[in-house]
Coordinates of N, CA and C in Angstrom, one line a residue:
M108 N -15.8 90.1 44.9 CA -14.4 90.2 44.6 C -14.3 90.1 43.1
T109 N -13.7 91.0 42.4 CA -13.5 91.0 41.0 C -12.1 90.7 40.6
S110 N -11.9 90.5 39.4 CA -10.5 90.1 39.0 C -9.5 91.3 39.1
S111 N -10.0 92.5 39.1 CA -9.2 93.7 39.3 C -8.7 93.8 40.8
D112 N -9.6 93.2 41.7 CA -9.2 93.3 43.1 C -8.2 92.2 43.5
D113 N -8.2 91.1 42.7 CA -7.4 90.0 43.0 C -5.9 90.2 42.6
S114 N -5.0 89.9 43.5 CA -3.6 90.2 43.2 C -3.0 89.0 42.5
G115 N -3.7 87.9 42.2 CA -3.2 86.7 41.6 C -3.3 86.8 40.1
Y116 N -3.0 85.7 39.5 CA -3.0 85.5 38.0 C -4.4 85.6 37.4
V117 N -4.6 86.4 36.4 CA -5.9 86.5 35.7 C -5.6 86.1 34.2
H118 N -6.3 85.0 33.8 CA -6.1 84.5 32.5 C -6.8 85.3 31.4
D119 N -6.1 85.7 30.4 CA -6.7 86.5 29.3 C -6.5 85.7 28.0
P120 N -7.5 85.0 27.5 CA -7.4 84.2 26.3 C -7.0 85.0 25.1
S121 N -7.4 86.2 25.0 CA -7.0 87.0 23.8 C -5.5 87.3 23.7
A122 N -4.8 87.2 24.8 CA -3.4 87.4 24.8 C -2.7 86.3 24.1
F123 N -3.3 85.1 24.1 CA -2.6 84.0 23.5 C -2.9 83.8 22.0
D124 N -3.9 84.5 21.5 CA -4.3 84.3 20.1 C -3.2 84.9 19.1
D125 N -2.5 85.9 19.5 CA -1.5 86.5 18.7 C -0.2 85.8 18.6
E126 N 0.1 85.0 19.6 CA 1.4 84.3 19.7 C 1.4 83.0 18.8
P127 N 2.5 82.9 18.0 CA 2.5 81.6 17.2 C 2.8 80.4 18.0
R128 N 2.3 79.3 17.6 CA 2.5 78.0 18.3 C 3.9 77.6 18.2
R129 N 4.5 77.3 19.3 CA 5.9 76.8 19.3 C 6.0 75.4 19.5
E130 N 6.8 74.6 18.7 CA 7.0 73.2 18.9 C 8.5 73.0 19.1
S131 N 8.8 72.1 20.0 CA 10.2 71.8 20.2 C 10.7 70.9 19.1
A132 N 12.0 70.7 18.9 CA 12.5 69.9 17.8 C 12.2 68.5 18.0
D133 N 12.0 68.0 19.3 CA 11.7 66.6 19.5 C 10.3 66.3 19.1
D134 N 9.4 67.2 19.2 CA 8.0 67.0 18.9 C 7.6 67.0 17.5
S135 N 8.4 67.7 16.7 CA 8.0 67.9 15.3 C 8.6 66.7 14.5
P136 N 7.7 66.1 13.6 CA 8.1 65.0 12.8 C 8.9 65.6 11.6
A137 N 9.6 64.7 11.0 CA 10.4 65.0 9.8 C 9.5 65.5 8.7
A138 N 9.9 66.4 7.9 CA 9.1 66.9 6.8 C 8.9 65.8 5.8
G139 N 7.7 65.7 5.3 CA 7.4 64.7 4.2 C 7.0 63.4 4.8
S140 N 7.1 63.2 6.1 CA 6.8 61.9 6.6 C 5.2 61.8 6.8
A141 N 4.8 60.5 7.0 CA 3.3 60.3 7.2 C 2.8 61.0 8.4
A142 N 3.6 61.0 9.5 CA 3.2 61.7 10.7 C 3.1 63.2 10.5
A143 N 4.0 63.8 9.7 CA 3.9 65.2 9.4 C 2.6 65.5 8.6
D144 N 2.3 64.6 7.6 CA 1.1 64.8 6.8 C -0.2 64.7 7.7
D145 N -0.2 63.8 8.6 CA -1.4 63.6 9.5 C -1.5 64.8 10.4
R146 N -0.4 65.4 10.9 CA -0.5 66.5 11.8 C -1.0 67.7 11.0
V147 N -0.6 67.9 9.8 CA -1.0 69.1 9.0 C -2.4 68.9 8.5
H148 N -2.8 67.7 8.0 CA -4.1 67.5 7.4 C -5.1 66.9 8.4
G149 N -4.7 66.6 9.6 CA -5.6 66.0 10.5 C -5.4 64.5 10.4
S150 N -6.2 63.7 11.2 CA -6.1 62.3 11.2 C -6.9 61.7 10.0
P151 N -6.5 60.5 9.6 CA -7.2 60.0 8.4 C -8.6 59.6 8.7
H152 N -9.4 59.6 7.7 CA -10.8 59.3 7.8 C -11.0 57.9 8.2
P153 N -11.9 57.5 9.1 CA -12.1 56.2 9.5 C -12.5 55.2 8.4
E154 N -13.1 55.7 7.4 CA -13.5 54.8 6.3 C -12.3 54.5 5.4
A155 N -11.2 55.3 5.5 CA -10.0 55.0 4.8 C -9.2 53.8 5.4
A156 N -9.4 53.5 6.6 CA -8.7 52.5 7.3 C -9.3 51.1 6.9
D157 N -8.5 50.1 6.9 CA -8.9 48.8 6.6 C -9.5 48.1 7.8
R158 N -10.8 48.3 8.1 CA -11.4 47.7 9.3 C -12.5 46.8 8.9
E159 N -12.3 45.5 9.1 CA -13.3 44.5 8.8 C -13.5 43.7 10.0
F160 N -14.7 43.1 10.1 CA -15.1 42.2 11.2 C -14.7 40.8 10.7
D161 N -13.4 40.5 10.9 CA -12.9 39.2 10.3 C -12.8 38.2 11.5
W162 N -11.8 37.3 11.3 CA -11.7 36.2 12.3 C -11.3 36.7 13.7
R163 N -10.6 37.9 13.7 CA -10.3 38.5 15.0 C -11.6 38.9 15.8
G164 N -12.5 39.4 15.1 CA -13.8 39.8 15.7 C -14.6 38.6 16.2
W165 N -14.6 37.6 15.4 CA -15.3 36.4 15.8 C -14.6 35.7 17.0
T166 N -13.3 35.8 17.1 CA -12.6 35.3 18.2 C -13.0 36.0 19.5
L167 N -13.1 37.3 19.3 CA -13.5 38.2 20.5 C -14.9 37.9 20.9
V168 N -15.8 37.6 19.9 CA -17.2 37.3 20.3 C -17.2 35.9 21.0
A169 N -16.4 35.0 20.6 CA -16.4 33.7 21.3 C -15.9 33.8 22.7
V170 N -14.9 34.7 22.9 CA -14.4 34.9 24.3 C -15.4 35.6 25.1
I171 N -16.1 36.5 24.5 CA -17.2 37.2 25.3 C -18.3 36.3 25.7
V172 N -18.7 35.4 24.8 CA -19.7 34.3 25.2 C -19.1 33.4 26.3
F173 N -17.9 33.1 26.2 CA -17.3 32.2 27.2 C -17.2 33.0 28.6
A174 N -16.8 34.2 28.5 CA -16.7 35.0 29.8 C -18.0 35.3 30.4
F175 N -19.1 35.6 29.6 CA -20.3 36.0 30.2 C -21.4 34.9 30.3
V176 N -21.2 33.8 29.6 CA -22.2 32.7 29.7 C -21.6 31.4 30.2
V177 N -20.6 30.9 29.6 CA -20.1 29.6 29.9 C -19.5 29.6 31.3
A178 N -18.6 30.5 31.6 CA -17.9 30.5 32.9 C -18.9 30.7 34.1
P179 N -19.8 31.6 34.0 CA -20.8 31.7 35.1 C -21.7 30.5 35.2
A180 N -22.1 30.0 34.1 CA -23.0 28.8 34.1 C -22.2 27.6 34.7
T181 N -21.0 27.5 34.4 CA -20.2 26.4 35.0 C -20.1 26.6 36.5
I182 N -19.9 27.8 37.0 CA -19.8 28.0 38.4 C -21.1 27.7 39.1
L183 N -22.2 28.1 38.5 CA -23.6 27.8 39.0 C -24.0 26.4 39.0
L184 N -23.7 25.7 37.9 CA -24.2 24.3 37.7 C -23.3 23.3 38.4
V185 N -22.0 23.6 38.6 CA -21.1 22.7 39.2 C -20.5 23.4 40.4
P186 N -21.3 23.6 41.5 CA -20.7 24.3 42.6 C -19.8 23.4 43.4
P187 N -18.7 23.9 43.8 CA -17.7 23.1 44.6 C -18.2 23.0 46.0
S188 N -17.7 22.1 46.8 CA -18.1 21.9 48.2 C -16.9 22.3 49.1
G189 N -17.3 22.8 50.2 CA -16.2 23.0 51.3 C -15.4 24.2 50.9
E190 N -14.1 24.0 51.1 CA -13.1 25.1 50.9 C -12.9 25.6 49.5
G191 N -13.3 24.7 48.5 CA -13.2 25.0 47.1 C -14.2 26.1 46.7
Y192 N -15.1 26.5 47.5 CA -16.1 27.5 47.1 C -15.5 28.8 47.0
R193 N -14.5 29.1 47.8 CA -13.8 30.4 47.7 C -13.0 30.5 46.4
F194 N -12.4 29.3 46.0 CA -11.7 29.3 44.7 C -12.7 29.5 43.5
A195 N -13.9 28.9 43.6 CA -14.9 29.1 42.5 C -15.4 30.5 42.4
L196 N -15.6 31.2 43.5 CA -16.2 32.5 43.4 C -15.2 33.6 43.3
L197 N -14.0 33.4 43.6 CA -13.0 34.5 43.5 C -12.0 34.3 42.4
I198 N -11.5 33.1 42.3 CA -10.4 32.8 41.3 C -10.9 32.5 39.9
L199 N -11.9 31.6 39.9 CA -12.5 31.2 38.6 C -13.0 32.3 37.7
P200 N -13.6 33.4 38.2 CA -14.1 34.5 37.3 C -12.9 35.3 36.8
L201 N -11.7 35.2 37.5 CA -10.6 36.0 37.0 C -10.0 35.5 35.7
V202 N -10.1 34.2 35.5 CA -9.5 33.6 34.3 C -10.2 34.1 33.1
P203 N -11.6 34.0 33.0 CA -12.2 34.6 31.8 C -12.1 36.1 31.7
A204 N -12.0 36.8 32.8 CA -11.8 38.3 32.7 C -10.4 38.6 32.1
V205 N -9.4 38.0 32.5 CA -8.1 38.2 32.0 C -8.0 37.8 30.5
L206 N -8.6 36.7 30.2 CA -8.7 36.2 28.8 C -9.4 37.2 27.9
L207 N -10.5 37.7 28.4 CA -11.3 38.7 27.7 C -10.5 40.0 27.5
A208 N -9.8 40.4 28.5 CA -9.0 41.7 28.4 C -7.9 41.5 27.3
V209 N -7.2 40.4 27.4 CA -6.1 40.2 26.5 C -6.6 40.0 25.0
T210 N -7.7 39.3 24.9 CA -8.3 39.1 23.5 C -8.8 40.4 23.0
A211 N -9.4 41.2 23.8 CA -10.0 42.5 23.3 C -8.9 43.4 22.8
V212 N -7.8 43.5 23.5 CA -6.6 44.3 23.1 C -6.1 43.7 21.8
W213 N -5.9 42.4 21.7 CA -5.4 41.8 20.6 C -6.3 42.0 19.3
A214 N -7.6 41.8 19.5 CA -8.5 41.9 18.4 C -8.6 43.3 17.9
T215 N -8.5 44.3 18.7 CA -8.7 45.7 18.2 C -7.4 46.4 17.8
T216 N -6.3 45.7 18.0 CA -5.0 46.3 17.6 C -4.6 45.7 16.2
R217 N -4.5 46.5 15.3 CA -4.2 46.0 13.9 C -2.7 46.2 13.6
P218 N -2.2 45.2 12.9 CA -0.7 45.3 12.6 C -0.4 46.3 11.6

């Protein structure tokens, strides 16, 4: 079956090359704004951004160590007895996971 036999839509990329790109009024930024400059010239170079491994990075490292070393070691070394075992294996790992997720978003988001 070839495209000439098919009665459906056949995509022709060359037909779209001649058409100008249309933007709605809501999508286009105001002329002279920083967003307009970024759209015209592309995104800024990563080296131009102020990215340092400062106290936010070290806080994230501390939470990673807590989530992957301290919390599991605590569960292994101080096992609960009886009904508390379900709490230790299901609920206790959620606390470091949520803390790690919140800290990772906070540490990588710059004001």
